[in-house]
PDB file of C-alpha atoms in Angstrom:
ATOM      1  CA  MET A 160       1.844  30.702   6.012  1.00 51.00           C
ATOM      2  CA  ASP A 161      -1.441  28.863   5.391  1.00 67.00           C
ATOM      3  CA  GLY A 162      -0.558  28.513   1.739  1.00 75.00           C
ATOM      4  CA  LEU A 163       2.805  26.957   2.630  1.00 82.00           C
ATOM      5  CA  VAL A 164       1.083  24.558   5.059  1.00 81.00           C
ATOM      6  CA  TYR A 165      -1.305  23.411   2.330  1.00 82.00           C
ATOM      7  CA  ASP A 166       1.453  23.125  -0.251  1.00 86.00           C
ATOM      8  CA  ILE A 167       3.654  20.911   1.942  1.00 89.00           C
ATOM      9  CA  ALA A 168       0.687  18.711   2.972  1.00 87.00           C
ATOM     10  CA  HIS A 169      -0.340  18.283  -0.652  1.00 87.00           C
ATOM     11  CA  LEU A 170       3.281  17.647  -1.660  1.00 90.00           C
ATOM     12  CA  PHE A 171       3.472  14.653   0.697  1.00 91.00           C
ATOM     13  CA  ALA A 172      -0.017  13.355  -0.194  1.00 90.00           C
ATOM     14  CA  GLY A 173       0.647  13.782  -3.901  1.00 91.00           C
ATOM     15  CA  GLY A 174       4.035  12.099  -3.438  1.00 93.00           C
ATOM     16  CA  LEU A 175       2.238   9.085  -1.990  1.00 92.00           C
ATOM     17  CA  VAL A 176       0.076   8.870  -5.127  1.00 94.00           C
ATOM     18  CA  LEU A 177       3.214   9.139  -7.290  1.00 94.00           C
ATOM     19  CA  VAL A 178       4.937   6.311  -5.375  1.00 94.00           C
ATOM     20  CA  SER A 179       1.767   4.205  -5.809  1.00 93.00           C
ATOM     21  CA  PHE A 180       2.188   4.606  -9.570  1.00 94.00           C
ATOM     22  CA  MET A 181       5.857   3.612  -9.187  1.00 93.00           C
ATOM     23  CA  MET A 182       4.717   0.373  -7.520  1.00 91.00           C
ATOM     24  CA  LEU A 183       2.301  -0.328 -10.376  1.00 90.00           C
ATOM     25  CA  TYR A 184       5.201   0.123 -12.827  1.00 90.00           C
ATOM     26  CA  GLN A 185       7.552  -2.369 -11.154  1.00 87.00           C
ATOM     27  CA  ASP A 186       7.992  -5.787 -12.738  1.00 83.00           C
ATOM     28  CA  ARG A 187      10.455  -7.272 -10.202  1.00 85.00           C
ATOM     29  CA  LEU A 188       9.641  -8.267  -6.636  1.00 84.00           C
ATOM     30  CA  TYR A 189      12.752  -6.816  -4.965  1.00 86.00           C
ATOM     31  CA  ALA A 190      12.254  -3.448  -6.691  1.00 89.00           C
ATOM     32  CA  LEU A 191       8.589  -3.520  -5.648  1.00 89.00           C
ATOM     33  CA  LEU A 192       9.572  -4.120  -2.009  1.00 89.00           C
ATOM     34  CA  ASN A 193      12.009  -1.203  -2.106  1.00 91.00           C
ATOM     35  CA  VAL A 194       9.366   1.110  -3.555  1.00 93.00           C
ATOM     36  CA  PHE A 195       6.883  -0.070  -0.913  1.00 92.00           C
ATOM     37  CA  ALA A 196       9.394   0.910   1.781  1.00 93.00           C
ATOM     38  CA  LEU A 197       9.606   4.348   0.128  1.00 94.00           C
ATOM     39  CA  HIS A 198       5.777   4.444   0.190  1.00 93.00           C
ATOM     40  CA  ALA A 199       5.869   3.967   3.969  1.00 91.00           C
ATOM     41  CA  VAL A 200       8.526   6.669   4.406  1.00 93.00           C
ATOM     42  CA  VAL A 201       6.491   9.209   2.407  1.00 94.00           C
ATOM     43  CA  LEU A 202       3.421   8.270   4.468  1.00 91.00           C
ATOM     44  CA  ALA A 203       5.414   8.829   7.670  1.00 91.00           C
ATOM     45  CA  PHE A 204       6.494  12.309   6.493  1.00 93.00           C
ATOM     46  CA  SER A 205       2.890  13.143   5.596  1.00 91.00           C
ATOM     47  CA  VAL A 206       1.577  11.983   8.983  1.00 89.00           C
ATOM     48  CA  GLY A 207       4.408  13.801  10.769  1.00 90.00           C
ATOM     49  CA  TRP A 208       3.515  17.036   8.969  1.00 90.00           C
ATOM     50  CA  GLN A 209      -0.152  16.568   9.925  1.00 87.00           C
ATOM     51  CA  ALA A 210       0.973  16.082  13.541  1.00 87.00           C
ATOM     52  CA  TYR A 211       2.822  19.416  13.368  1.00 88.00           C
ATOM     53  CA  ILE A 212       0.065  21.508  11.765  1.00 87.00           C
ATOM     54  CA  GLN A 213      -2.717  19.941  13.869  1.00 84.00           C
ATOM     55  CA  ASP A 214      -0.644  20.093  17.077  1.00 84.00           C
ATOM     56  CA  ALA A 215      -1.465  16.396  17.604  1.00 83.00           C
ATOM     57  CA  PRO A 216       1.556  14.657  19.238  1.00 84.00           C
ATOM     58  CA  HIS A 217      -0.034  11.198  19.023  1.00 80.00           C
ATOM     59  CA  LEU A 218       0.286  11.342  15.237  1.00 83.00           C
ATOM     60  CA  TYR A 219       4.099  11.269  15.664  1.00 87.00           C
ATOM     61  CA  ILE A 220       3.606   7.759  17.069  1.00 83.00           C
ATOM     62  CA  THR A 221       1.610   6.857  13.950  1.00 81.00           C
ATOM     63  CA  ALA A 222       4.460   8.178  11.789  1.00 87.00           C
ATOM     64  CA  THR A 223       6.983   6.138  13.800  1.00 88.00           C
ATOM     65  CA  ILE A 224       4.860   2.988  13.411  1.00 83.00           C
ATOM     66  CA  ALA A 225       4.720   3.564   9.638  1.00 84.00           C
ATOM     67  CA  ILE A 226       8.524   3.842   9.334  1.00 88.00           C
ATOM     68  CA  VAL A 227       9.423   0.992  11.712  1.00 88.00           C
ATOM     69  CA  PHE A 228       6.851  -1.594  10.632  1.00 83.00           C
ATOM     70  CA  LYS A 229       6.115  -0.768   6.989  1.00 83.00           C
ATOM     71  CA  GLY A 230       9.359   0.951   6.069  1.00 87.00           C
ATOM     72  CA  VAL A 231      11.759  -1.570   7.632  1.00 90.00           C
ATOM     73  CA  ILE A 232      10.359  -4.718   9.298  1.00 85.00           C
ATOM     74  CA  ILE A 233       7.801  -5.849   6.699  1.00 83.00           C
ATOM     75  CA  PRO A 234       9.986  -5.178   3.587  1.00 86.00           C
ATOM     76  CA  VAL A 235      12.953  -6.988   5.202  1.00 88.00           C
ATOM     77  CA  ALA A 236      10.721  -9.916   6.204  1.00 82.00           C
ATOM     78  CA  LEU A 237       9.276 -10.152   2.681  1.00 81.00           C
ATOM     79  CA  HIS A 238      12.812 -10.100   1.223  1.00 84.00           C
ATOM     80  CA  ARG A 239      13.675 -13.120   3.382  1.00 82.00           C
ATOM     81  CA  ILE A 240      10.402 -14.911   2.516  1.00 77.00           C
ATOM     82  CA  ILE A 241      11.148 -14.489  -1.199  1.00 78.00           C
ATOM     83  CA  GLN A 242      14.683 -15.847  -0.715  1.00 80.00           C
ATOM     84  CA  ARG A 243      13.574 -18.831   1.382  1.00 75.00           C
ATOM     85  CA  LEU A 244      10.688 -19.739  -0.931  1.00 71.00           C
ATOM     86  CA  GLY A 245      12.787 -19.249  -4.056  1.00 69.00           C
ATOM     87  CA  ILE A 246       9.922 -17.310  -5.634  1.00 66.00           C
ATOM     88  CA  HIS A 247      10.281 -16.231  -9.248  1.00 60.00           C
ATOM     89  CA  ARG A 248      11.635 -12.665  -9.004  1.00 65.00           C
ATOM     90  CA  GLU A 249       9.653 -11.239 -11.953  1.00 70.00           C
ATOM     91  CA  ILE A 250       6.044 -10.156 -11.397  1.00 72.00           C
ATOM     92  CA  GLU A 251       3.492 -11.646 -13.773  1.00 72.00           C
ATOM     93  CA  THR A 252       0.593  -9.302 -14.510  1.00 75.00           C
ATOM     94  CA  VAL A 253      -2.973  -9.870 -15.708  1.00 76.00           C
ATOM     95  CA  VAL A 254      -2.709  -6.950 -18.169  1.00 81.00           C
ATOM     96  CA  GLY A 255       0.242  -4.962 -19.501  1.00 84.00           C
ATOM     97  CA  VAL A 256       1.941  -2.251 -17.446  1.00 84.00           C
ATOM     98  CA  GLY A 257       0.861   0.491 -19.883  1.00 87.00           C
ATOM     99  CA  LEU A 258      -2.804  -0.458 -19.635  1.00 90.00           C
ATOM    100  CA  THR A 259      -2.512  -0.730 -15.839  1.00 89.00           C
ATOM    101  CA  MET A 260      -1.080   2.798 -15.661  1.00 91.00           C
ATOM    102  CA  LEU A 261      -3.964   4.103 -17.802  1.00 92.00           C
ATOM    103  CA  PHE A 262      -6.470   2.410 -15.464  1.00 92.00           C
ATOM    104  CA  GLY A 263      -4.617   4.022 -12.555  1.00 92.00           C
ATOM    105  CA  ILE A 264      -4.872   7.507 -14.085  1.00 93.00           C
ATOM    106  CA  GLY A 265      -8.591   6.955 -14.615  1.00 94.00           C
ATOM    107  CA  LEU A 266      -9.063   5.879 -10.979  1.00 93.00           C
ATOM    108  CA  VAL A 267      -7.201   8.945  -9.684  1.00 93.00           C
ATOM    109  CA  ALA A 268      -9.373  11.217 -11.842  1.00 93.00           C
ATOM    110  CA  LEU A 269     -12.483   9.425 -10.548  1.00 91.00           C
ATOM    111  CA  ALA A 270     -11.363   9.843  -6.923  1.00 90.00           C
ATOM    112  CA  MET A 271     -10.744  13.568  -7.431  1.00 89.00           C
ATOM    113  CA  VAL A 272     -14.098  14.222  -9.107  1.00 89.00           C
ATOM    114  CA  VAL A 273     -16.113  12.224  -6.575  1.00 87.00           C
ATOM    115  CA  MET A 274     -14.419  13.336  -3.341  1.00 83.00           C
ATOM    116  CA  LEU A 275     -14.105  17.040  -4.208  1.00 81.00           C
ATOM    117  CA  ARG A 276     -17.837  17.139  -4.965  1.00 83.00           C
ATOM    118  CA  VAL A 277     -18.916  15.084  -1.946  1.00 80.00           C
ATOM    119  CA  THR A 278     -16.764  17.095   0.509  1.00 75.00           C
ATOM    120  CA  ALA A 279     -17.498  20.547  -0.918  1.00 73.00           C
ATOM    121  CA  GLU A 280     -18.415  21.922   2.526  1.00 73.00           C
ATOM    122  CA  ALA A 281     -15.414  20.414   4.356  1.00 72.00           C
ATOM    123  CA  ASP A 282     -12.110  22.062   5.261  1.00 74.00           C
ATOM    124  CA  ARG A 283     -10.020  22.730   2.113  1.00 71.00           C
ATOM    125  CA  LEU A 284      -6.949  20.907   3.378  1.00 70.00           C
ATOM    126  CA  ALA A 285      -8.932  17.876   4.561  1.00 75.00           C
ATOM    127  CA  ARG A 286     -11.028  17.451   1.396  1.00 79.00           C
ATOM    128  CA  GLU A 287      -8.029  17.498  -0.949  1.00 81.00           C
ATOM    129  CA  ASP A 288      -6.036  15.144   1.291  1.00 82.00           C
ATOM    130  CA  VAL A 289      -8.992  12.744   1.454  1.00 84.00           C
ATOM    131  CA  ALA A 290      -9.278  12.839  -2.355  1.00 87.00           C
ATOM    132  CA  LEU A 291      -5.582  11.942  -2.687  1.00 90.00           C
ATOM    133  CA  ALA A 292      -5.956   9.260  -0.006  1.00 88.00           C
ATOM    134  CA  LEU A 293      -8.832   7.647  -1.938  1.00 89.00           C
ATOM    135  CA  SER A 294      -6.564   7.652  -5.003  1.00 92.00           C
ATOM    136  CA  VAL A 295      -3.932   5.686  -3.029  1.00 93.00           C
ATOM    137  CA  VAL A 296      -6.608   3.211  -1.867  1.00 90.00           C
ATOM    138  CA  LEU A 297      -7.888   2.655  -5.424  1.00 92.00           C
ATOM    139  CA  LEU A 298      -4.337   2.213  -6.791  1.00 93.00           C
ATOM    140  CA  GLY A 299      -3.699  -0.395  -4.081  1.00 90.00           C
ATOM    141  CA  LEU A 300      -6.855  -2.252  -5.136  1.00 89.00           C
ATOM    142  CA  LEU A 301      -5.729  -2.012  -8.772  1.00 92.00           C
ATOM    143  CA  MET A 302      -2.405  -3.631  -7.856  1.00 89.00           C
ATOM    144  CA  MET A 303      -4.205  -6.481  -6.079  1.00 85.00           C
ATOM    145  CA  VAL A 304      -6.370  -7.314  -9.118  1.00 86.00           C
ATOM    146  CA  THR A 305      -3.692  -6.907 -11.814  1.00 88.00           C
ATOM    147  CA  ARG A 306      -0.933  -9.019 -10.202  1.00 83.00           C
ATOM    148  CA  ARG A 307      -0.796 -12.806 -10.264  1.00 76.00           C
ATOM    149  CA  ASN A 308       1.880 -13.207  -7.621  1.00 76.00           C
ATOM    150  CA  ALA A 309       0.581 -13.520  -4.042  1.00 74.00           C
ATOM    151  CA  VAL A 310       3.469 -11.458  -2.588  1.00 77.00           C
ATOM    152  CA  SER A 311       2.727  -8.482  -4.851  1.00 82.00           C
ATOM    153  CA  GLN A 312      -0.955  -8.753  -3.893  1.00 79.00           C
ATOM    154  CA  VAL A 313       0.043  -8.561  -0.218  1.00 80.00           C
ATOM    155  CA  ILE A 314       1.995  -5.383  -0.972  1.00 86.00           C
ATOM    156  CA  GLY A 315      -1.035  -3.963  -2.785  1.00 86.00           C
ATOM    157  CA  PHE A 316      -3.130  -4.669   0.308  1.00 83.00           C
ATOM    158  CA  MET A 317      -0.673  -2.878   2.599  1.00 84.00           C
ATOM    159  CA  SER A 318      -0.371   0.139   0.266  1.00 87.00           C
ATOM    160  CA  LEU A 319      -4.177   0.314   0.349  1.00 85.00           C
ATOM    161  CA  GLU A 320      -3.997   0.514   4.136  1.00 83.00           C
ATOM    162  CA  ASN A 321      -1.479   3.371   3.818  1.00 86.00           C
ATOM    163  CA  GLY A 322      -4.171   5.299   1.946  1.00 87.00           C
ATOM    164  CA  LEU A 323      -6.632   4.714   4.792  1.00 83.00           C
ATOM    165  CA  VAL A 324      -4.095   6.032   7.324  1.00 84.00           C
ATOM    166  CA  LEU A 325      -3.522   9.128   5.154  1.00 85.00           C
ATOM    167  CA  ALA A 326      -7.287   9.763   5.015  1.00 83.00           C
ATOM    168  CA  ALA A 327      -7.706   9.323   8.779  1.00 80.00           C
ATOM    169  CA  THR A 328      -4.876  11.678   9.699  1.00 81.00           C
ATOM    170  CA  GLY A 329      -5.721  14.296   7.064  1.00 74.00           C
ATOM    171  CA  ALA A 330      -9.326  14.455   8.243  1.00 68.00           C
ATOM    172  CA  LYS A 331      -8.255  14.796  11.888  1.00 65.00           C
ATOM    173  CA  GLY A 332      -9.611  11.295  12.342  1.00 55.00           C
ATOM    174  CA  MET A 333      -8.831   8.277  14.460  1.00 58.00           C
ATOM    175  CA  PRO A 334      -7.784   8.282  18.116  1.00 60.00           C
ATOM    176  CA  LEU A 335      -4.350   6.837  18.881  1.00 59.00           C
ATOM    177  CA  VAL A 336      -5.671   3.543  20.260  1.00 54.00           C
ATOM    178  CA  VAL A 337      -7.486   2.862  16.981  1.00 60.00           C
ATOM    179  CA  GLU A 338      -4.372   3.696  14.941  1.00 62.00           C
ATOM    180  CA  ILE A 339      -2.244   1.307  17.020  1.00 60.00           C
ATOM    181  CA  SER A 340      -4.842  -1.461  16.799  1.00 58.00           C
ATOM    182  CA  VAL A 341      -5.011  -1.044  13.010  1.00 65.00           C
ATOM    183  CA  ALA A 342      -1.203  -1.196  12.779  1.00 64.00           C
ATOM    184  CA  PHE A 343      -1.047  -4.392  14.823  1.00 61.00           C
ATOM    185  CA  SER A 344      -3.931  -5.876  12.856  1.00 64.00           C
ATOM    186  CA  ILE A 345      -1.943  -5.302   9.672  1.00 65.00           C
ATOM    187  CA  LEU A 346       1.133  -6.894  11.290  1.00 65.00           C
ATOM    188  CA  ILE A 347      -0.861  -9.949  12.385  1.00 64.00           C
ATOM    189  CA  ALA A 348      -2.436 -10.203   8.910  1.00 68.00           C
ATOM    190  CA  PHE A 349       1.083 -10.040   7.431  1.00 66.00           C
ATOM    191  CA  ILE A 350       2.276 -12.888   9.695  1.00 65.00           C
ATOM    192  CA  VAL A 351      -0.743 -15.051   8.803  1.00 65.00           C
ATOM    193  CA  ILE A 352      -0.274 -14.322   5.091  1.00 68.00           C
ATOM    194  CA  GLY A 353       3.429 -15.239   5.417  1.00 66.00           C
ATOM    195  CA  ILE A 354       2.517 -18.597   6.984  1.00 63.00           C
ATOM    196  CA  PHE A 355       0.008 -19.253   4.198  1.00 65.00           C
ATOM    197  CA  LEU A 356       2.647 -18.390   1.585  1.00 66.00           C
ATOM    198  CA  PHE A 357       5.002 -20.993   3.066  1.00 63.00           C
ATOM    199  CA  ARG A 358       2.240 -23.605   3.126  1.00 64.00           C
ATOM    200  CA  ILE A 359       1.092 -22.829  -0.429  1.00 67.00           C
ATOM    201  CA  ARG A 360       4.683 -22.946  -1.700  1.00 64.00           C
ATOM    202  CA  GLU A 361       5.289 -26.310   0.003  1.00 61.00           C
ATOM    203  CA  ARG A 362       2.041 -27.807  -1.309  1.00 63.00           C
ATOM    204  CA  PHE A 363       1.887 -26.481  -4.893  1.00 64.00           C
ATOM    205  CA  ASP A 364       5.490 -25.397  -5.549  1.00 63.00           C
ATOM    206  CA  THR A 365       4.286 -21.926  -6.670  1.00 63.00           C
ATOM    207  CA  VAL A 366       2.555 -18.796  -5.344  1.00 60.00           C
ATOM    208  CA  ASP A 367       1.267 -17.709  -8.758  1.00 64.00           C
ATOM    209  CA  VAL A 368      -2.512 -17.417  -8.309  1.00 63.00           C
ATOM    210  CA  HIS A 369      -3.082 -18.146 -12.023  1.00 64.00           C
ATOM    211  CA  ALA A 370      -1.196 -21.439 -11.676  1.00 64.00           C
ATOM    212  CA  LEU A 371      -3.231 -22.249  -8.555  1.00 64.00           C
ATOM    213  CA  ASP A 372      -6.461 -21.617 -10.509  1.00 66.00           C
ATOM    214  CA  LEU A 373      -5.264 -23.990 -13.232  1.00 67.00           C
ATOM    215  CA  PHE A 374      -4.394 -26.629 -10.616  1.00 63.00           C
ATOM    216  CA  ARG A 375      -7.874 -26.306  -9.090  1.00 61.00           C
ATOM    217  CA  GLY A 376      -9.415 -26.708 -12.564  1.00 60.00           C
ATOM    218  CA  ASP A 377      -7.361 -29.856 -13.214  1.00 55.00           C
ATOM    219  CA  ARG A 378      -8.515 -31.388  -9.934  1.00 52.00           C
ATOM    220  CA  ARG A 379     -12.148 -30.868 -11.021  1.00 52.00           C
TER     221      ARG A 379
END
């Protein structure tokens, strides 16, 4: 039974890493939003399974928050922002997709080597889940630095936060009040970022950060 518990927990955590790679592969905004919604659903299943095996009912609330906010509300809102702003639907990258995927594989390998050594004395389930969670965090950071479009960078930021939630629940971490406050902080950050996107689009007629850098250079 313990082996089955570990296998299912690792299946969900590993699935989250796989969906992170799927996000890195996307070159269109709508497809990226759909994959991000899938990311939230896989996270919700992972947290729900942790709630079951840890007998921690409050984690079911965390799973519900992940599905409602990140799986439905935020992707739908970003769809509407893209339509209203008329943002270019293709994602411009700093480096090619192939090179980005290779960087991603390297980061996952680094996370595994570092975390499995650092947490050698910890519970077997927790240490492997934390290693996979760090992989999700690093892949989110990689998305933020390899994308020029502000919307895709916002998605990278939120996928990074999914990794933090996975780590906290896998390690029998945060109390419910902290989880709720983090979720609302992300929602507030999303609203503020949405307002900034509207303002940037109105002022510069683009949300491409490379174009904004060029504009700043011209002004100097």
